[in-house]
């Protein structure tokens, strides 16, 4: 949650306008020593290994030209890897971690 709070406090609702210090310095992402060169970063900024911090169920909601799309992922216990379990453009219907059925068109004003 800290990263989301930082983004919101720095950028407001528009997350496309990130400050430069929040953009990784290389295509591979961040390295621990990069934190030493970020004086603007909040004091308690940490790098978290995504594989170690992954929750059992993860949704990524993105906007496409035709509307929102939901990417659903789940933690695969044997491999400890994040695996895709669904891609929804109209109405995601899932039963784990709880049952949900949403009409994505209702979430976008003017559609």
CSV table of N, CA and C in Angstrom, one decimal:
chain,number,residue,atom,x,y,z
A,1,UNK,N,0.8,-1.2,0.0
A,1,UNK,CA,0.0,0.0,0.0
A,1,UNK,C,0.8,1.3,0.0
A,2,UNK,N,2.0,1.2,0.5
A,2,UNK,CA,2.9,2.4,0.6
A,2,UNK,C,3.1,3.0,-0.8
A,3,UNK,N,3.4,2.1,-1.8
A,3,UNK,CA,3.7,2.6,-3.1
A,3,UNK,C,2.4,3.3,-3.7
A,4,UNK,N,1.2,2.8,-3.5
A,4,UNK,CA,0.0,3.4,-4.0
A,4,UNK,C,-0.2,4.7,-3.3
A,5,UNK,N,0.0,4.8,-2.0
A,5,UNK,CA,-0.1,6.1,-1.3
A,5,UNK,C,0.8,7.1,-1.8
A,6,UNK,N,2.1,6.7,-2.0
A,6,UNK,CA,3.1,7.7,-2.5
A,6,UNK,C,2.6,8.2,-3.9
A,7,UNK,N,2.2,7.3,-4.8
A,7,UNK,CA,1.8,7.7,-6.1
A,7,UNK,C,0.6,8.7,-6.0
A,8,UNK,N,-0.4,8.3,-5.2
A,8,UNK,CA,-1.5,9.2,-5.0
A,8,UNK,C,-1.2,10.6,-4.5
A,9,UNK,N,-0.3,10.6,-3.5
A,9,UNK,CA,0.1,11.9,-2.9
A,9,UNK,C,0.9,12.7,-3.8
A,10,UNK,N,1.7,12.1,-4.7
A,10,UNK,CA,2.6,12.8,-5.6
A,10,UNK,C,1.9,13.2,-6.9
A,11,UNK,N,0.9,12.4,-7.3
A,11,UNK,CA,0.3,12.5,-8.6
A,11,UNK,C,-1.2,12.7,-8.6
A,12,UNK,N,-1.8,12.6,-7.5
A,12,UNK,CA,-3.3,12.7,-7.4
A,12,UNK,C,-3.9,11.5,-8.1
A,13,UNK,N,-5.0,11.6,-8.7
A,13,UNK,CA,-5.7,10.5,-9.3
A,13,UNK,C,-5.0,10.0,-10.6
A,14,UNK,N,-4.3,10.9,-11.3
A,14,UNK,CA,-3.7,10.6,-12.6
A,14,UNK,C,-2.4,9.9,-12.4
A,15,UNK,N,-2.3,8.6,-12.5
A,15,UNK,CA,-1.1,7.9,-12.2
A,15,UNK,C,-0.2,7.8,-13.5
A,16,UNK,N,-0.6,8.4,-14.6
A,16,UNK,CA,0.2,8.4,-15.8
A,16,UNK,C,1.3,9.5,-15.6
A,17,UNK,N,1.1,10.4,-14.7
A,17,UNK,CA,2.0,11.5,-14.5
A,17,UNK,C,3.0,11.3,-13.3
A,18,UNK,N,3.7,10.2,-13.4
A,18,UNK,CA,4.6,9.8,-12.3
A,18,UNK,C,5.8,10.7,-12.2
A,19,UNK,N,6.3,11.1,-11.0
A,19,UNK,CA,7.6,11.8,-11.0
A,19,UNK,C,8.7,10.9,-11.5
A,20,UNK,N,9.7,11.6,-12.0
A,20,UNK,CA,10.9,10.8,-12.6
A,20,UNK,C,11.5,9.8,-11.6
A,21,UNK,N,11.6,10.2,-10.3
A,21,UNK,CA,12.2,9.3,-9.4
A,21,UNK,C,11.5,8.0,-9.2
A,22,UNK,N,10.2,7.9,-9.6
A,22,UNK,CA,9.5,6.7,-9.5
A,22,UNK,C,9.6,5.7,-10.7
A,23,UNK,N,10.3,6.2,-11.7
A,23,UNK,CA,10.5,5.4,-12.9
A,23,UNK,C,11.8,4.6,-12.8
A,24,UNK,N,11.8,3.3,-13.0
A,24,UNK,CA,13.0,2.5,-12.9
A,24,UNK,C,14.1,3.0,-13.8
A,25,UNK,N,15.4,3.0,-13.4
A,25,UNK,CA,16.5,3.6,-14.2
A,25,UNK,C,16.9,2.7,-15.4
A,26,UNK,N,16.4,1.5,-15.4
A,26,UNK,CA,16.8,0.5,-16.5
A,26,UNK,C,15.6,-0.4,-16.8
A,27,UNK,N,15.7,-1.0,-17.9
A,27,UNK,CA,14.6,-1.9,-18.4
A,27,UNK,C,14.3,-3.0,-17.4
A,28,UNK,N,15.4,-3.5,-16.7
A,28,UNK,CA,15.2,-4.7,-15.8
A,28,UNK,C,14.6,-4.3,-14.5
A,29,UNK,N,14.4,-3.0,-14.3
A,29,UNK,CA,13.8,-2.5,-13.0
A,29,UNK,C,14.8,-1.9,-12.1
A,30,UNK,N,14.5,-2.0,-10.8
A,30,UNK,CA,15.3,-1.4,-9.7
A,30,UNK,C,16.3,-2.4,-9.1
A,31,UNK,N,17.4,-1.9,-8.7
A,31,UNK,CA,18.4,-2.7,-7.8
A,31,UNK,C,18.4,-2.0,-6.5
A,32,UNK,N,18.8,-2.7,-5.4
A,32,UNK,CA,18.9,-2.2,-4.1
A,32,UNK,C,19.7,-0.9,-4.0
A,33,UNK,N,20.9,-0.9,-4.7
A,33,UNK,CA,21.7,0.3,-4.6
A,33,UNK,C,21.1,1.5,-5.3
A,34,UNK,N,20.1,1.4,-6.1
A,34,UNK,CA,19.4,2.5,-6.7
A,34,UNK,C,18.7,3.4,-5.6
A,35,UNK,N,18.3,2.7,-4.5
A,35,UNK,CA,17.6,3.5,-3.5
A,35,UNK,C,18.5,4.5,-2.8
A,36,UNK,N,19.8,4.3,-2.9
A,36,UNK,CA,20.8,5.3,-2.3
A,36,UNK,C,20.8,6.5,-3.1
A,37,UNK,N,20.4,6.5,-4.4
A,37,UNK,CA,20.5,7.6,-5.3
A,37,UNK,C,19.1,8.3,-5.5
A,38,UNK,N,18.2,8.0,-4.5
A,38,UNK,CA,16.8,8.6,-4.6
A,38,UNK,C,16.5,9.4,-3.4
A,39,UNK,N,17.1,10.6,-3.3
A,39,UNK,CA,16.9,11.4,-2.1
A,39,UNK,C,15.4,11.9,-2.0
A,40,UNK,N,14.7,11.9,-3.1
A,40,UNK,CA,13.3,12.4,-3.1
A,40,UNK,C,12.3,11.3,-2.6
A,41,UNK,N,12.8,10.0,-2.6
A,41,UNK,CA,11.9,8.9,-2.2
A,41,UNK,C,11.6,9.0,-0.7
A,42,UNK,N,10.4,8.6,-0.3
A,42,UNK,CA,10.0,8.6,1.1
A,42,UNK,C,11.0,7.7,1.9
A,43,UNK,N,11.2,8.1,3.2
A,43,UNK,CA,12.2,7.5,4.0
A,43,UNK,C,12.1,6.0,4.1
A,44,UNK,N,10.9,5.4,4.1
A,44,UNK,CA,10.8,4.0,4.3
A,44,UNK,C,10.6,3.2,3.0
A,45,UNK,N,11.1,3.7,1.9
A,45,UNK,CA,11.0,3.0,0.6
A,45,UNK,C,11.8,1.8,0.6
A,46,UNK,N,11.2,0.7,0.2
A,46,UNK,CA,11.9,-0.6,0.1
A,46,UNK,C,11.6,-1.3,-1.2
A,47,UNK,N,12.5,-2.1,-1.6
A,47,UNK,CA,12.3,-2.9,-2.8
A,47,UNK,C,11.7,-4.3,-2.3
A,48,UNK,N,10.7,-4.7,-2.9
A,48,UNK,CA,10.1,-6.0,-2.5
A,48,UNK,C,10.1,-7.0,-3.6
A,49,UNK,N,10.6,-8.1,-3.4
A,49,UNK,CA,10.7,-9.1,-4.5
A,49,UNK,C,9.2,-9.6,-4.7
A,50,UNK,N,8.8,-9.3,-6.0
A,50,UNK,CA,7.4,-9.6,-6.3
A,50,UNK,C,7.0,-11.0,-6.0
A,51,UNK,N,7.9,-12.0,-6.2
A,51,UNK,CA,7.6,-13.4,-6.0
A,51,UNK,C,7.4,-13.6,-4.5
A,52,UNK,N,8.1,-12.9,-3.7
A,52,UNK,CA,8.0,-13.1,-2.2
A,52,UNK,C,6.7,-12.4,-1.7
A,53,UNK,N,6.4,-11.3,-2.3
A,53,UNK,CA,5.3,-10.5,-1.8
A,53,UNK,C,3.9,-10.8,-2.5
A,54,UNK,N,3.9,-11.7,-3.4
A,54,UNK,CA,2.7,-12.0,-4.1
A,54,UNK,C,1.6,-12.5,-3.3
A,55,UNK,N,0.4,-12.0,-3.4
A,55,UNK,CA,-0.7,-12.5,-2.7
A,55,UNK,C,-1.3,-13.7,-3.5
A,56,UNK,N,-2.2,-14.4,-2.9
A,56,UNK,CA,-2.7,-15.6,-3.6
A,56,UNK,C,-3.5,-15.2,-4.9
A,57,UNK,N,-4.2,-14.1,-4.8
A,57,UNK,CA,-5.1,-13.7,-5.9
A,57,UNK,C,-4.8,-12.2,-6.2
A,58,UNK,N,-4.6,-11.9,-7.5
A,58,UNK,CA,-4.1,-10.6,-8.0
A,58,UNK,C,-4.9,-10.2,-9.2
A,59,UNK,N,-5.4,-9.0,-9.2
A,59,UNK,CA,-6.1,-8.5,-10.4
A,59,UNK,C,-5.4,-7.3,-10.9
A,60,UNK,N,-5.3,-7.2,-12.2
A,60,UNK,CA,-4.7,-6.0,-12.8
A,60,UNK,C,-5.8,-5.4,-13.7
A,61,UNK,N,-6.3,-4.2,-13.5
A,61,UNK,CA,-7.3,-3.6,-14.3
A,61,UNK,C,-6.6,-2.5,-15.2
A,62,UNK,N,-6.8,-2.6,-16.5
A,62,UNK,CA,-6.2,-1.6,-17.4
A,62,UNK,C,-7.2,-1.1,-18.3
A,63,UNK,N,-7.0,0.1,-18.8
A,63,UNK,CA,-7.9,0.7,-19.8
A,63,UNK,C,-7.4,0.4,-21.2
A,64,UNK,N,-8.2,-0.1,-22.0
A,64,UNK,CA,-7.9,-0.2,-23.4
A,64,UNK,C,-8.8,0.7,-24.2
A,65,UNK,N,-8.6,0.9,-25.5
A,65,UNK,CA,-9.4,1.7,-26.3
A,65,UNK,C,-10.9,1.4,-26.3
A,66,UNK,N,-11.2,0.1,-26.2
A,66,UNK,CA,-12.6,-0.3,-26.1
A,66,UNK,C,-13.2,-0.4,-24.7
A,67,UNK,N,-12.4,-0.1,-23.7
A,67,UNK,CA,-12.9,-0.1,-22.3
A,67,UNK,C,-11.9,-0.9,-21.4
A,68,UNK,N,-12.3,-1.1,-20.2
A,68,UNK,CA,-11.5,-1.7,-19.2
A,68,UNK,C,-11.3,-3.2,-19.5
A,69,UNK,N,-10.1,-3.7,-19.1
A,69,UNK,CA,-9.8,-5.1,-19.2
A,69,UNK,C,-9.2,-5.6,-17.9
A,70,UNK,N,-9.6,-6.8,-17.4
A,70,UNK,CA,-9.2,-7.3,-16.1
A,70,UNK,C,-8.3,-8.5,-16.4
A,71,UNK,N,-7.1,-8.5,-15.9
A,71,UNK,CA,-6.2,-9.6,-15.9
A,71,UNK,C,-6.2,-10.3,-14.5
A,72,UNK,N,-6.6,-11.5,-14.5
A,72,UNK,CA,-6.7,-12.2,-13.2
A,72,UNK,C,-5.5,-13.2,-13.1
A,73,UNK,N,-4.8,-13.2,-11.9
A,73,UNK,CA,-3.7,-14.0,-11.6
A,73,UNK,C,-3.9,-14.7,-10.3
A,74,UNK,N,-3.2,-15.9,-10.2
A,74,UNK,CA,-3.3,-16.6,-8.9
A,74,UNK,C,-1.9,-17.2,-8.6
A,75,UNK,N,-1.6,-17.3,-7.3
A,75,UNK,CA,-0.4,-17.9,-6.9
A,75,UNK,C,-0.4,-19.4,-7.1
A,76,UNK,N,0.5,-20.0,-7.9
A,76,UNK,CA,0.6,-21.4,-8.1
A,76,UNK,C,1.5,-22.0,-6.9
A,77,UNK,N,0.9,-22.7,-6.0
A,77,UNK,CA,1.6,-23.2,-4.8
A,77,UNK,C,2.8,-24.0,-5.1
A,78,UNK,N,2.8,-25.0,-6.0
A,78,UNK,CA,4.0,-25.8,-6.2
A,78,UNK,C,5.2,-25.0,-6.7
A,79,UNK,N,4.9,-24.1,-7.6
A,79,UNK,CA,6.0,-23.3,-8.2
A,79,UNK,C,6.3,-22.0,-7.6
A,80,UNK,N,5.3,-21.5,-6.7
A,80,UNK,CA,5.4,-20.2,-6.1
A,80,UNK,C,5.4,-19.1,-7.2
A,81,UNK,N,4.8,-19.4,-8.3
A,81,UNK,CA,4.8,-18.4,-9.4
A,81,UNK,C,3.4,-17.8,-9.6
A,82,UNK,N,3.4,-16.6,-10.1
A,82,UNK,CA,2.2,-15.9,-10.4
A,82,UNK,C,1.7,-16.4,-11.8
A,83,UNK,N,0.5,-17.0,-11.9
A,83,UNK,CA,0.1,-17.5,-13.2
A,83,UNK,C,-1.2,-16.9,-13.6
A,84,UNK,N,-1.4,-16.5,-14.9
A,84,UNK,CA,-2.6,-16.0,-15.3
A,84,UNK,C,-3.7,-17.0,-15.3
A,85,UNK,N,-4.9,-16.6,-14.8
A,85,UNK,CA,-6.1,-17.5,-14.8
A,85,UNK,C,-7.3,-17.0,-15.6
A,86,UNK,N,-7.2,-15.7,-16.0
A,86,UNK,CA,-8.3,-15.2,-16.8
A,86,UNK,C,-8.0,-13.8,-17.4
A,87,UNK,N,-8.7,-13.5,-18.5
A,87,UNK,CA,-8.6,-12.2,-19.1
A,87,UNK,C,-10.1,-11.8,-19.4
A,88,UNK,N,-10.6,-10.7,-18.9
A,88,UNK,CA,-12.0,-10.4,-19.1
A,88,UNK,C,-12.1,-9.0,-19.6
A,89,UNK,N,-12.9,-8.8,-20.6
A,89,UNK,CA,-13.2,-7.5,-21.2
A,89,UNK,C,-14.6,-7.0,-20.9
A,90,UNK,N,-15.5,-7.9,-20.7
A,90,UNK,CA,-17.0,-7.5,-20.6
A,90,UNK,C,-17.4,-7.7,-19.1
A,91,UNK,N,-17.3,-8.9,-18.6
A,91,UNK,CA,-17.8,-9.2,-17.3
A,91,UNK,C,-17.0,-10.3,-16.7
A,92,UNK,N,-16.1,-9.9,-15.8
A,92,UNK,CA,-15.3,-10.9,-15.1
A,92,UNK,C,-16.2,-11.7,-14.1
A,93,UNK,N,-16.2,-13.0,-14.3
A,93,UNK,CA,-16.9,-13.8,-13.3
A,93,UNK,C,-15.9,-14.8,-12.7
A,94,UNK,N,-15.6,-14.7,-11.5
A,94,UNK,CA,-14.6,-15.5,-10.8
A,94,UNK,C,-15.3,-16.0,-9.5
A,95,UNK,N,-14.8,-17.2,-9.0
A,95,UNK,CA,-15.3,-17.7,-7.8
A,95,UNK,C,-14.3,-17.7,-6.6
A,96,UNK,N,-13.0,-17.4,-6.9
A,96,UNK,CA,-12.0,-17.3,-5.9
A,96,UNK,C,-11.3,-15.9,-6.0
A,97,UNK,N,-10.9,-15.3,-4.9
A,97,UNK,CA,-11.1,-15.7,-3.5
A,97,UNK,C,-12.5,-15.6,-3.0
A,98,UNK,N,-13.4,-15.0,-3.8
A,98,UNK,CA,-14.8,-14.9,-3.5
A,98,UNK,C,-15.5,-14.8,-4.9
A,99,UNK,N,-16.8,-15.1,-4.9
A,99,UNK,CA,-17.6,-15.0,-6.1
A,99,UNK,C,-17.9,-13.6,-6.5
A,100,UNK,N,-17.6,-13.2,-7.7
A,100,UNK,CA,-17.9,-11.8,-8.1
A,100,UNK,C,-18.2,-11.8,-9.6
A,101,UNK,N,-19.2,-11.0,-10.0
A,101,UNK,CA,-19.6,-10.9,-11.4
A,101,UNK,C,-19.9,-9.4,-11.6
A,102,UNK,N,-19.0,-8.7,-12.4
A,102,UNK,CA,-19.1,-7.2,-12.6
A,102,UNK,C,-19.3,-6.9,-14.1
A,103,UNK,N,-20.2,-6.0,-14.4
A,103,UNK,CA,-20.4,-5.5,-15.7
A,103,UNK,C,-19.4,-4.3,-15.9
A,104,UNK,N,-18.3,-4.5,-16.5
A,104,UNK,CA,-17.2,-3.5,-16.7
A,104,UNK,C,-17.8,-2.3,-17.4
A,105,UNK,N,-18.7,-2.4,-18.3
A,105,UNK,CA,-19.2,-1.2,-19.0
A,105,UNK,C,-19.9,-0.2,-18.0
A,106,UNK,N,-20.4,-0.7,-16.9
A,106,UNK,CA,-21.1,0.1,-15.9
A,106,UNK,C,-20.1,1.0,-15.2
A,107,UNK,N,-18.8,0.6,-15.2
A,107,UNK,CA,-17.8,1.3,-14.5
A,107,UNK,C,-17.2,2.5,-15.2
A,108,UNK,N,-17.5,2.5,-16.5
A,108,UNK,CA,-16.9,3.6,-17.4
A,108,UNK,C,-18.0,4.6,-17.7
A,109,UNK,N,-17.9,5.8,-17.3
A,109,UNK,CA,-18.9,6.8,-17.5
A,109,UNK,C,-19.0,7.1,-19.1
A,110,UNK,N,-20.2,7.2,-19.5
A,110,UNK,CA,-20.5,7.6,-20.9
A,110,UNK,C,-20.4,6.4,-21.9
A,111,UNK,N,-20.4,5.2,-21.4
A,111,UNK,CA,-20.4,4.0,-22.2
A,111,UNK,C,-21.7,3.3,-22.1
